[in-house]
mmCIF file of C-alpha atoms and ligand atoms in Angstrom:
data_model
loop_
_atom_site.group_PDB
_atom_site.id
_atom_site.type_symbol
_atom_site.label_atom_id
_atom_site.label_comp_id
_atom_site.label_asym_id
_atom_site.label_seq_id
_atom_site.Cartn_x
_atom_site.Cartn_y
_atom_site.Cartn_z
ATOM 1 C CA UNK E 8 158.399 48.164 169.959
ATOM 2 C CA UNK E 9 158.819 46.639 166.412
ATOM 3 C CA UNK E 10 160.378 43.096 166.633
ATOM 4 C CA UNK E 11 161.606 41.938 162.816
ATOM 5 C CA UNK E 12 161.499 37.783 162.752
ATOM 6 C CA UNK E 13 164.102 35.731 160.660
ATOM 7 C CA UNK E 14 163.104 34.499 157.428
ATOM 8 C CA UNK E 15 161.113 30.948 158.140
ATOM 9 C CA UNK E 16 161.002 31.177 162.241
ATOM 10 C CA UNK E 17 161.031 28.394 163.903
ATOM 11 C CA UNK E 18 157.099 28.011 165.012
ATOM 12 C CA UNK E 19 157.628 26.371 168.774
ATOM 13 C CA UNK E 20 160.188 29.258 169.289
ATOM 14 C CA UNK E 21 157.478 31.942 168.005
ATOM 15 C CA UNK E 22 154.619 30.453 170.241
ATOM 16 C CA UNK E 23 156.693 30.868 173.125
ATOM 17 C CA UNK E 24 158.100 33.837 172.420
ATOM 18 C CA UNK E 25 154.334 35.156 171.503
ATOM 19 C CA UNK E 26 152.430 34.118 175.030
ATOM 20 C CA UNK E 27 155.489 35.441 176.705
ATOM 21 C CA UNK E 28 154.598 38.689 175.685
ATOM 22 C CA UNK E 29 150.532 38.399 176.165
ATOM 23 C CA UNK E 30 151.351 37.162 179.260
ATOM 24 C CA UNK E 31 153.085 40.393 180.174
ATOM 25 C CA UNK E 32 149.868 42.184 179.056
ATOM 26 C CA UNK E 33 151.697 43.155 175.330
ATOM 27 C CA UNK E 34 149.292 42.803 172.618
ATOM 28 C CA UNK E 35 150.711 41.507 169.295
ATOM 29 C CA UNK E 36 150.064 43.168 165.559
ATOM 30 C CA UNK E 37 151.714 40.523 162.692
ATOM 31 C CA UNK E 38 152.674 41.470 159.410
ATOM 32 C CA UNK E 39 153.757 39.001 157.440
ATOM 33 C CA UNK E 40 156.201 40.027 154.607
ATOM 34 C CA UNK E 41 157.522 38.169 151.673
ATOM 35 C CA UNK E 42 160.809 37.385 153.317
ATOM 36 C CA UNK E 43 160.396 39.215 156.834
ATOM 37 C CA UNK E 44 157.372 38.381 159.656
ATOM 38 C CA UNK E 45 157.052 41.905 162.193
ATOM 39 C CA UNK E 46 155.308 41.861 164.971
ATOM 40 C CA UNK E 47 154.165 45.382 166.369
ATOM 41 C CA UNK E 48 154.159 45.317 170.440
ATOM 42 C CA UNK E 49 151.675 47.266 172.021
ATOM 43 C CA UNK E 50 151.334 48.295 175.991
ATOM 44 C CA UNK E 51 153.767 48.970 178.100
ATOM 45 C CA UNK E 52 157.212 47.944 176.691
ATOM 46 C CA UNK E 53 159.122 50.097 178.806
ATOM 47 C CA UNK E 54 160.016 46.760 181.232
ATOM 48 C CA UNK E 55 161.023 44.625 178.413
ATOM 49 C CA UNK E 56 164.593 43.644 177.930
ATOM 50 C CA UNK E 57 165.406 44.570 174.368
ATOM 51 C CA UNK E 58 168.021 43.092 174.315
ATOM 52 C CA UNK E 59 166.863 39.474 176.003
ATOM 53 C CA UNK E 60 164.171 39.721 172.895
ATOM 54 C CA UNK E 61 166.969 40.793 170.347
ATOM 55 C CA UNK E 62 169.754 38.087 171.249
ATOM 56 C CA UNK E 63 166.716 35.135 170.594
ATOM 57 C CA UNK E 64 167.185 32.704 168.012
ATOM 58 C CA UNK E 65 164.183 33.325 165.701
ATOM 59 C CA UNK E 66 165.171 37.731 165.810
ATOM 60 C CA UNK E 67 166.801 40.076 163.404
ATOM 61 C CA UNK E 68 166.520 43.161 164.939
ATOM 62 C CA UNK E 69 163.798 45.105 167.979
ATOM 63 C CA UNK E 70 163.555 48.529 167.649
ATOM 64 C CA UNK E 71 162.010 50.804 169.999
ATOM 65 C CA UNK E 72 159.388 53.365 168.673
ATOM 66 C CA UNK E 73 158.816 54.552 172.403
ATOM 67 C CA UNK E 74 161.173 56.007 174.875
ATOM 68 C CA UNK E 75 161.818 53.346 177.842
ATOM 69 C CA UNK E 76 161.247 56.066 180.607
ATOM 70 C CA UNK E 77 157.548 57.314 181.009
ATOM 71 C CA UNK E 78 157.709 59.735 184.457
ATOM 72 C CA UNK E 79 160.208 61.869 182.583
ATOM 73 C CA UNK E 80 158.589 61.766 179.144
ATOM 74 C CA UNK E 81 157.397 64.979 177.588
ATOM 75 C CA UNK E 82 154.735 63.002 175.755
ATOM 76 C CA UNK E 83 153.129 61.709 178.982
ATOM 77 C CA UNK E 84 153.874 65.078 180.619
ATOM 78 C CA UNK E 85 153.082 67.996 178.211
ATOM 79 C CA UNK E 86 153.551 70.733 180.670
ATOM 80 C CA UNK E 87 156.663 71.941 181.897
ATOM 81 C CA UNK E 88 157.522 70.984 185.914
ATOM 82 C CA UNK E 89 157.832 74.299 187.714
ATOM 83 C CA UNK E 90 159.635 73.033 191.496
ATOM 84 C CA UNK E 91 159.249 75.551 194.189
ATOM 85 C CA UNK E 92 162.495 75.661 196.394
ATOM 86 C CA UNK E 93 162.160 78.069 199.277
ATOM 87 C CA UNK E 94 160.418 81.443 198.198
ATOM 88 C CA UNK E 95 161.711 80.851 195.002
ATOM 89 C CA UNK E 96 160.953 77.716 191.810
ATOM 90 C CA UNK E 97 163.545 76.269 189.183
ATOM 91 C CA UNK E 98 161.320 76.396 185.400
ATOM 92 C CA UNK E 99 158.419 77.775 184.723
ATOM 93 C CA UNK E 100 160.212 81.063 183.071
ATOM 94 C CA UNK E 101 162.647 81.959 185.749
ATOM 95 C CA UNK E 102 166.202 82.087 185.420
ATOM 96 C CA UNK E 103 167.793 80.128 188.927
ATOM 97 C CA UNK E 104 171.394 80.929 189.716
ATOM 98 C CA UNK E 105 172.907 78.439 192.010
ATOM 99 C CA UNK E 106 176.513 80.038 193.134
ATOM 100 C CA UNK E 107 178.759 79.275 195.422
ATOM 101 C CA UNK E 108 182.250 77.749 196.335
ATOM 102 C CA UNK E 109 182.953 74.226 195.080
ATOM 103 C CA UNK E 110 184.171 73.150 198.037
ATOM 104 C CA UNK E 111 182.347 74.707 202.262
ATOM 105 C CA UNK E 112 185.690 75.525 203.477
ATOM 106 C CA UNK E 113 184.593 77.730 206.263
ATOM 107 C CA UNK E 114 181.713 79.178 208.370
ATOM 108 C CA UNK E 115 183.787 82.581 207.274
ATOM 109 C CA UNK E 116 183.796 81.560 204.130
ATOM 110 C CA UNK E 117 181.082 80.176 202.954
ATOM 111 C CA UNK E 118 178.796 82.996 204.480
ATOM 112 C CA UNK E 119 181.003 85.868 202.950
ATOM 113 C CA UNK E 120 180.560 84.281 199.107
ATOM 114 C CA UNK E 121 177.019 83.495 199.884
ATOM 115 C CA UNK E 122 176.440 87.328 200.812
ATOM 116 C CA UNK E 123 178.054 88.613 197.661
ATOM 117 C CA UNK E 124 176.811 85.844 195.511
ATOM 118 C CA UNK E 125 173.440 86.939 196.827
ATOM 119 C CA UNK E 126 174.245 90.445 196.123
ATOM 120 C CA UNK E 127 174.823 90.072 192.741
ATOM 121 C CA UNK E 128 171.181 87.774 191.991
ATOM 122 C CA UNK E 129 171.935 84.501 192.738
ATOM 123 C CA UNK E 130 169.057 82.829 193.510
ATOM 124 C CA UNK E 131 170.241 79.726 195.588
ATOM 125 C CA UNK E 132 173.421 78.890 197.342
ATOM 126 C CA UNK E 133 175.809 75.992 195.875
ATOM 127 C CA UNK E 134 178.330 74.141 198.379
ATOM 128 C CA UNK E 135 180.282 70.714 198.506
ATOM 129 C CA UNK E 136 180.289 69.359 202.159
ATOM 130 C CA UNK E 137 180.828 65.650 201.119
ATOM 131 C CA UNK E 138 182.745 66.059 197.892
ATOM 132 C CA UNK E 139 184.045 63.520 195.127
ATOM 133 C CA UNK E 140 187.532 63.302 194.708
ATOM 134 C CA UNK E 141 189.545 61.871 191.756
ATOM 135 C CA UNK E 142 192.280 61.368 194.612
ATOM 136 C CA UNK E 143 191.952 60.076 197.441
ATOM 137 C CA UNK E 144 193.956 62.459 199.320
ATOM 138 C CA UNK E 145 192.988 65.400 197.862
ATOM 139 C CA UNK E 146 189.992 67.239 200.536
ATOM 140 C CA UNK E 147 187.389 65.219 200.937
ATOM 141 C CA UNK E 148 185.201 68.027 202.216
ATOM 142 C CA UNK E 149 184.151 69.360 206.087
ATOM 143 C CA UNK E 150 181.190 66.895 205.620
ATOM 144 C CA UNK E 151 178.647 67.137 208.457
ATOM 145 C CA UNK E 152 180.358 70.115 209.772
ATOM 146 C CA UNK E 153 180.407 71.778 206.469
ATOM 147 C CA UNK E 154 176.300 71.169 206.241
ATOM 148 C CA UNK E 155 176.335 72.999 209.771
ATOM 149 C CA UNK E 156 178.091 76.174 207.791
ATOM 150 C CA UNK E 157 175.429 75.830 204.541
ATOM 151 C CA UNK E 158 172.866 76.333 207.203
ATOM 152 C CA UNK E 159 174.484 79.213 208.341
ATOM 153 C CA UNK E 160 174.925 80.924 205.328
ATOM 154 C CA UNK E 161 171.568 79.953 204.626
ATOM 155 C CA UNK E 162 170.465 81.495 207.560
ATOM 156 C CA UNK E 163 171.849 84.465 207.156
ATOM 157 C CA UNK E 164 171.152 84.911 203.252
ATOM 158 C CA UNK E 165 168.153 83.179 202.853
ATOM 159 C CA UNK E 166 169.405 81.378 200.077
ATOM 160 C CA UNK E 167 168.002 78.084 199.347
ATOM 161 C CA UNK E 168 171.245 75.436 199.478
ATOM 162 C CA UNK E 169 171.737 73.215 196.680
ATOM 163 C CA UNK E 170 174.831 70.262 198.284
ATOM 164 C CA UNK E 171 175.979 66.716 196.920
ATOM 165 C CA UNK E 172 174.536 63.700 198.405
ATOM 166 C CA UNK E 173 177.154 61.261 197.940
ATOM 167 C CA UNK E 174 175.885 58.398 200.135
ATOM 168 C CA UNK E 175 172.890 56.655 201.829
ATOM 169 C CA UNK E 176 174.017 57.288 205.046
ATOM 170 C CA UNK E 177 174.296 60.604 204.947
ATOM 171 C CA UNK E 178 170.651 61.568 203.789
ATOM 172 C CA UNK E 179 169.274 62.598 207.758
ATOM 173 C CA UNK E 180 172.047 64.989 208.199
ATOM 174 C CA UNK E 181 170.299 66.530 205.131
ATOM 175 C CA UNK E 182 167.096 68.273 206.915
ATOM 176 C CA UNK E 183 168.402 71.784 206.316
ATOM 177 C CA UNK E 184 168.837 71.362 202.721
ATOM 178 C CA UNK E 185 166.759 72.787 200.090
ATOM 179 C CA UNK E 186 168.223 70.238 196.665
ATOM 180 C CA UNK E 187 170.400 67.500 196.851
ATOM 181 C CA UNK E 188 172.866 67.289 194.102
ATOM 182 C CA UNK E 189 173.557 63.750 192.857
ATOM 183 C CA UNK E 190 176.676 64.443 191.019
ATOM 184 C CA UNK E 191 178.092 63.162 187.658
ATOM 185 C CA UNK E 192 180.396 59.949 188.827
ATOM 186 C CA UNK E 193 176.636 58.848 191.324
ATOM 187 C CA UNK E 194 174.331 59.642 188.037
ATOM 188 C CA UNK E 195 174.312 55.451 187.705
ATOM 189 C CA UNK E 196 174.013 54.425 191.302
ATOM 190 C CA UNK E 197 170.843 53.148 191.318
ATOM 191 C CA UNK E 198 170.363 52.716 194.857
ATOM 192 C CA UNK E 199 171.149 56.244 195.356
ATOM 193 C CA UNK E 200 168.343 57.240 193.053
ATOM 194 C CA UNK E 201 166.198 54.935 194.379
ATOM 195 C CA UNK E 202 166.688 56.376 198.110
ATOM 196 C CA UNK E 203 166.370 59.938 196.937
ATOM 197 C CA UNK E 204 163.414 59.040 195.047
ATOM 198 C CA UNK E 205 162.053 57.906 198.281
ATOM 199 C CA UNK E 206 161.861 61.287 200.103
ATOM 200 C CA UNK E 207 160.503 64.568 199.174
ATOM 201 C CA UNK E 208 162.964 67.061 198.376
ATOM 202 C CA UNK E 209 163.818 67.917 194.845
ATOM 203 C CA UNK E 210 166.609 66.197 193.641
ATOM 204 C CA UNK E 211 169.184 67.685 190.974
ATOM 205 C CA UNK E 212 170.792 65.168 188.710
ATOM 206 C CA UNK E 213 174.366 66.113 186.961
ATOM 207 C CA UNK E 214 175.146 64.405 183.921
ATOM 208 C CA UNK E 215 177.530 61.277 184.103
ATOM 209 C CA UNK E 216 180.540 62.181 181.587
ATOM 210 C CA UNK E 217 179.788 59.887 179.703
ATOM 211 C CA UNK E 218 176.381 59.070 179.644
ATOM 212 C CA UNK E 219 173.844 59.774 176.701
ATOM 213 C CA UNK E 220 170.639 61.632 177.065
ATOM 214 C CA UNK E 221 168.705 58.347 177.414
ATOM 215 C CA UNK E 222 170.900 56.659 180.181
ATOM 216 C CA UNK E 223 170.463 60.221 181.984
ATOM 217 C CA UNK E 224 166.831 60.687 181.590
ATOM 218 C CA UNK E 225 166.893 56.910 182.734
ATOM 219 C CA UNK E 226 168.104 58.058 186.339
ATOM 220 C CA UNK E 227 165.685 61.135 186.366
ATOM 221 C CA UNK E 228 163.122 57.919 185.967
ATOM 222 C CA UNK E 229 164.931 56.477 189.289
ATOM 223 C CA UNK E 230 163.866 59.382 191.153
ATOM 224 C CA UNK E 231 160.439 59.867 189.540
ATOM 225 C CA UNK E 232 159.499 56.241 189.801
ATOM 226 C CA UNK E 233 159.883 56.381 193.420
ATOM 227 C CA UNK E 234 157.351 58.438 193.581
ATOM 228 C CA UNK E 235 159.723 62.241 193.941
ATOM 229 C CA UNK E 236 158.700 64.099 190.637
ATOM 230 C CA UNK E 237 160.765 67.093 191.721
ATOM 231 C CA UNK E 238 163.833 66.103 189.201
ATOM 232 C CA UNK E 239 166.019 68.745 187.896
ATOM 233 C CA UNK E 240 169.112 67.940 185.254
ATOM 234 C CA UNK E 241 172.153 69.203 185.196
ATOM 235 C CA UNK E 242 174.860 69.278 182.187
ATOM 236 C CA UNK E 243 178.229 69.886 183.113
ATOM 237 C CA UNK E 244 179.863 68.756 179.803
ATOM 238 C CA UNK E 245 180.822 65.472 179.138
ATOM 239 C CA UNK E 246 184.488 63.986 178.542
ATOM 240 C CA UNK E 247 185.516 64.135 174.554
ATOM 241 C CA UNK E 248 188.975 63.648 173.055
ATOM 242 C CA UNK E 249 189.361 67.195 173.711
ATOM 243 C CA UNK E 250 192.007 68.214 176.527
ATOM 244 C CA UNK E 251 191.787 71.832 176.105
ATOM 245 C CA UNK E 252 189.025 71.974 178.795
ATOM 246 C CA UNK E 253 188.353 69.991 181.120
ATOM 247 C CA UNK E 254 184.766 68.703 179.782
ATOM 248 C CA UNK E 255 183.380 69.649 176.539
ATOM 249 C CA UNK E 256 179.828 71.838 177.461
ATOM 250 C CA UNK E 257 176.995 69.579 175.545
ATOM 251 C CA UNK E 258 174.818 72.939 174.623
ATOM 252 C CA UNK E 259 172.804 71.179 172.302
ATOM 253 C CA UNK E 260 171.533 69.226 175.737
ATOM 254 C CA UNK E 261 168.986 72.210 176.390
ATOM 255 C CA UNK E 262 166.909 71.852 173.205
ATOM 256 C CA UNK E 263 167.219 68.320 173.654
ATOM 257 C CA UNK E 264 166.038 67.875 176.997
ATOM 258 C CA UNK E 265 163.610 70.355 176.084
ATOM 259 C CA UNK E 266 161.920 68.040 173.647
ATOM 260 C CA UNK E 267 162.413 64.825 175.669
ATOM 261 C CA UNK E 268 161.446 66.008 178.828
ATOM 262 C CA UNK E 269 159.265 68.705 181.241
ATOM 263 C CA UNK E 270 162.048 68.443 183.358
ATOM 264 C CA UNK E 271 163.993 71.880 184.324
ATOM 265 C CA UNK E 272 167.553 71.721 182.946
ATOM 266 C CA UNK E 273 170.516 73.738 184.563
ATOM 267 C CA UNK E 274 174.095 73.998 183.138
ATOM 268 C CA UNK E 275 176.867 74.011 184.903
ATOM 269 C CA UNK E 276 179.735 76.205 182.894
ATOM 270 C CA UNK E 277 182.445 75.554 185.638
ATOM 271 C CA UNK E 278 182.928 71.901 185.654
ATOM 272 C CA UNK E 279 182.251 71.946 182.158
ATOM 273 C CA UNK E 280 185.337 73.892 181.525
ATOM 274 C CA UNK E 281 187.609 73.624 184.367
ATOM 275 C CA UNK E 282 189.020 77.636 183.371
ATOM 276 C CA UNK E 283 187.326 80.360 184.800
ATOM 277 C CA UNK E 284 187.671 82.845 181.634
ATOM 278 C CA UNK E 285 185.593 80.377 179.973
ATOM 279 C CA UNK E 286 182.602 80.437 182.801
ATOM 280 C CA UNK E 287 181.408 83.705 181.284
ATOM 281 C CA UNK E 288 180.685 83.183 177.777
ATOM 282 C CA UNK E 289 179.235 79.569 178.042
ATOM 283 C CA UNK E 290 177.103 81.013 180.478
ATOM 284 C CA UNK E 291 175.814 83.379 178.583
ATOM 285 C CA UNK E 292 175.403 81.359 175.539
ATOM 286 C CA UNK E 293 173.401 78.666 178.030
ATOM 287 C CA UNK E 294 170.649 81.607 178.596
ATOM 288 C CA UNK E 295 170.318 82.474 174.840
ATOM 289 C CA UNK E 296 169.751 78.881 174.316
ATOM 290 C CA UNK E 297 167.023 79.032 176.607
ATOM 291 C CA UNK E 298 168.511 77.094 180.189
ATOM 292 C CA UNK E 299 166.741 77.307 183.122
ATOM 293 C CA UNK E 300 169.943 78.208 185.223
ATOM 294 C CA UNK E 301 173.169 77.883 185.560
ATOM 295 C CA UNK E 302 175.297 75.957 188.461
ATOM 296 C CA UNK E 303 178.377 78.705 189.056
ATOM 297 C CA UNK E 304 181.632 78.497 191.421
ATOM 298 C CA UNK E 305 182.553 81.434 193.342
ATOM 299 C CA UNK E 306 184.853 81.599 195.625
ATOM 300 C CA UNK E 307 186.453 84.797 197.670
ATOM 301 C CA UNK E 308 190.400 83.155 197.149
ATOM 302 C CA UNK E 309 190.121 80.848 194.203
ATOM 303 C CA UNK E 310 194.399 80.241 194.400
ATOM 304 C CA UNK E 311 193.546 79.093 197.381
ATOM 305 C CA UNK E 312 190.891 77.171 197.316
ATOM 306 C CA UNK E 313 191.042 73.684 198.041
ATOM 307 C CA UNK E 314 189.175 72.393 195.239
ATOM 308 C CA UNK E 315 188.391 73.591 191.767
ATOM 309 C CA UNK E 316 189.776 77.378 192.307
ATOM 310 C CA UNK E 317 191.375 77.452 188.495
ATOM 311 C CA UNK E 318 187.677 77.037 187.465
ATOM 312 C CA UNK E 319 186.040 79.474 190.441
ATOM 313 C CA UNK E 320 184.993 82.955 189.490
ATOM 314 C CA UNK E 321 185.999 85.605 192.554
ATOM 315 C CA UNK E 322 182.676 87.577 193.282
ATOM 316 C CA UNK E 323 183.884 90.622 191.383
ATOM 317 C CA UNK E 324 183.700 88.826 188.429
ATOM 318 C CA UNK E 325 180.807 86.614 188.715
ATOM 319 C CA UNK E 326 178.845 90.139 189.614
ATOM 320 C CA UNK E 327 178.957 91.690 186.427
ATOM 321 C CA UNK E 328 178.360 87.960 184.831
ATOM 322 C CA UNK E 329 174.800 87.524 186.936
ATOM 323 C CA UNK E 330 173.860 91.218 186.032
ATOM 324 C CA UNK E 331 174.553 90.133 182.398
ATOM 325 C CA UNK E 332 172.871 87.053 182.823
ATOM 326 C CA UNK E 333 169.151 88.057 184.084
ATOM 327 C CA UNK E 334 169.494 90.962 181.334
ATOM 328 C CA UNK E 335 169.833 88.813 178.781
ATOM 329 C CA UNK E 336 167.045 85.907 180.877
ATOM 330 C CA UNK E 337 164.872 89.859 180.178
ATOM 331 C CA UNK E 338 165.413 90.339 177.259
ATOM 332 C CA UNK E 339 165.139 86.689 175.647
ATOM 333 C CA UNK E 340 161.287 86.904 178.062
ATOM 334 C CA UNK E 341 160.334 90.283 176.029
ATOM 335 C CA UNK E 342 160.866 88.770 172.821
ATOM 336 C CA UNK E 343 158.674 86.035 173.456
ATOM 337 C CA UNK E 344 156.034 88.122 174.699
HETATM 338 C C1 PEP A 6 180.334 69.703 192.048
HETATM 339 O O1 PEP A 6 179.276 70.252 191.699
HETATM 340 O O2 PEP A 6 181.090 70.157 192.903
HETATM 341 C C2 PEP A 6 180.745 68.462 191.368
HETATM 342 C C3 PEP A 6 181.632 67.641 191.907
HETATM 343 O O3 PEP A 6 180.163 68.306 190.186
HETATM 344 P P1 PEP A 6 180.178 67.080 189.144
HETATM 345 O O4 PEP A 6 179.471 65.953 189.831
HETATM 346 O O5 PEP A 6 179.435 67.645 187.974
HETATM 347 O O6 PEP A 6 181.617 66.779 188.830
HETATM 348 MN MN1 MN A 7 183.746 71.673 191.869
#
């Protein structure tokens, strides 16, 4: 961290602001300048308050050479994080395919999509049982009872489940689970993260809608700081002046995250767009850019559904899609060989 001093600091203010630092275990490089004094911060900056240090009297500016999360940090963290989930991983190569319905709306249900969805190469099962409504009384979700039809189609599939954990309390009904889902409006709760960070499955993280790479890779560093490394991201586009869909898909995220982080990144082309005739090519163009898997709704009625069925693939189309999909995962693997 490079802290740039006001021209003639005040010296009492400097002293104190100096063994403040060494007292957190900083050691302090000074440069004085013609009309600017810098002092270069060494050690671990990450807990500083930038801008506690920015808003004092004798400061022009702090800038931070280092990233403030350091679990999550490529740099610390060369190799990629490979997280086994049931007889399968997420990274490491492989191309995961979480499908499913937005919403567990039945035993019937759920169970049929998950056999097709399986079918057709998905790799792990997606279901809401406690789901996050804009309205109030639009379906909340089956909740417990919808876990107890994940299991079932997990049971019968062997598909790894992948469900939203919306709240403390409802982390023990969540034995059967393979990855909890925090979604997009819980990417900030903090005590959420914390929790989840706190036991030992892997934990999937879906971009807030409006929050940058940093405040996002700042959650993933809830998790990991707890001591749960297994942290997977998830873009699902992120809210923009544009109305046309219902999220504008952040592509460039995958390179991004790519450099930032080890971390496995999924993208979600569903929520991103809110149209299912969309799902298709954004999915594709995900696994050219080089995703480790996509997050896809499926669902046998979707003008029926009870959530998010003008977004939901029917099976019949998101077969041909998953086909497509691991061709292209193939084909992008052979070139690179
Ligand atoms: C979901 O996956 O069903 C969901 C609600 O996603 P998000 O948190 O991205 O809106
Ligand atoms: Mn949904």
């Amino acid at each position: 961290m490079i802290v740039v001093l006001k021209q003639n600091p005040n010296r009492d203010q400097l002293d104190s602001l100096i063994s403040w630092l060494q007292e957190k275990g900083i050691i302090i490089h000074t440069s004085l300048g013609e009309a600017h004094t810098i002092l270069g911060l060494v050690g671990d900056t990450s807990k500083l308050d930038i801008d506690l240090i920015a808003a004092l009297d004798i400061v022009e500016d702090v800038k931070r050479v280092q990233e403030p999360y350091k679990n999550a940090n490529r740099k610390f963290h060369p190799e990629d994080t490979v997280i086994p989930v049931g007889n399968t991983q997420i990274g490491g190569g492989t191309l995961t395919i979480m499908a499913g319905p937005c919403s567990v709306e039945s035993e019937a249900q759920v169970v049929a999509i998950a056999k097709a969805v399986k079918a057709s190469g998905a790799t792990m099962l997606r279901g809401g049982a406690f789901k996050p409504r804009t309205s109030p009384y639009s379906f909340q979700g089956l909740g417990a009872t919808g876990l107890e039809y994940l299991k079932v189609a997990k049971q019968e599939t062997g598909l790894p489940i992948v469900t939203e954990l919306m709240d403390l309390s409802q982390l023990p009904l969540f034995k059967d689970v393979d990855v909890i889902q925090i979604g997009a409006r819980n990417m900030q709760n903090f005590d959420l993260l914390k929790a989840v960070g706190h036991q030992d499955k892997p934990v999937m993280i879906k971009r807030g809608m409006s929050a940058t790479y940093e405040e996002w890779l700042m959650s993933a560093e809830y998790v990991m700081a707890g001591g749960n490394e297994n942290v997977i991201l998830c873009e699902r586009g992120i809210r923009t002046f544009e109305h046309y869909t219902r999220n504008t898909l952040d592509l460039a995220a995958i390179p991004v995250m790519r450099k930032l982080t080890h971390l496995p990144i999924i993208i979600d082309p569903s929520h991103a767009t809110g149209k299912s005739w969309l799902v298709d090519p954004l999915a594709m163009g995900a696994v050219a850019i080089g995703a480790d898997g996509l997050q896809i709704e499926v669902h046998n009625d979707p003008a029926r559904a009870l959530c998010d069925g003008s977004q939901s693939l029917k099976p019949d189309a998101f077969d041909p899609l998953a086909r497509k999909l691991l061709a292209l995962h193939a084909a992008m693997k052979s070139m690179e060989e």
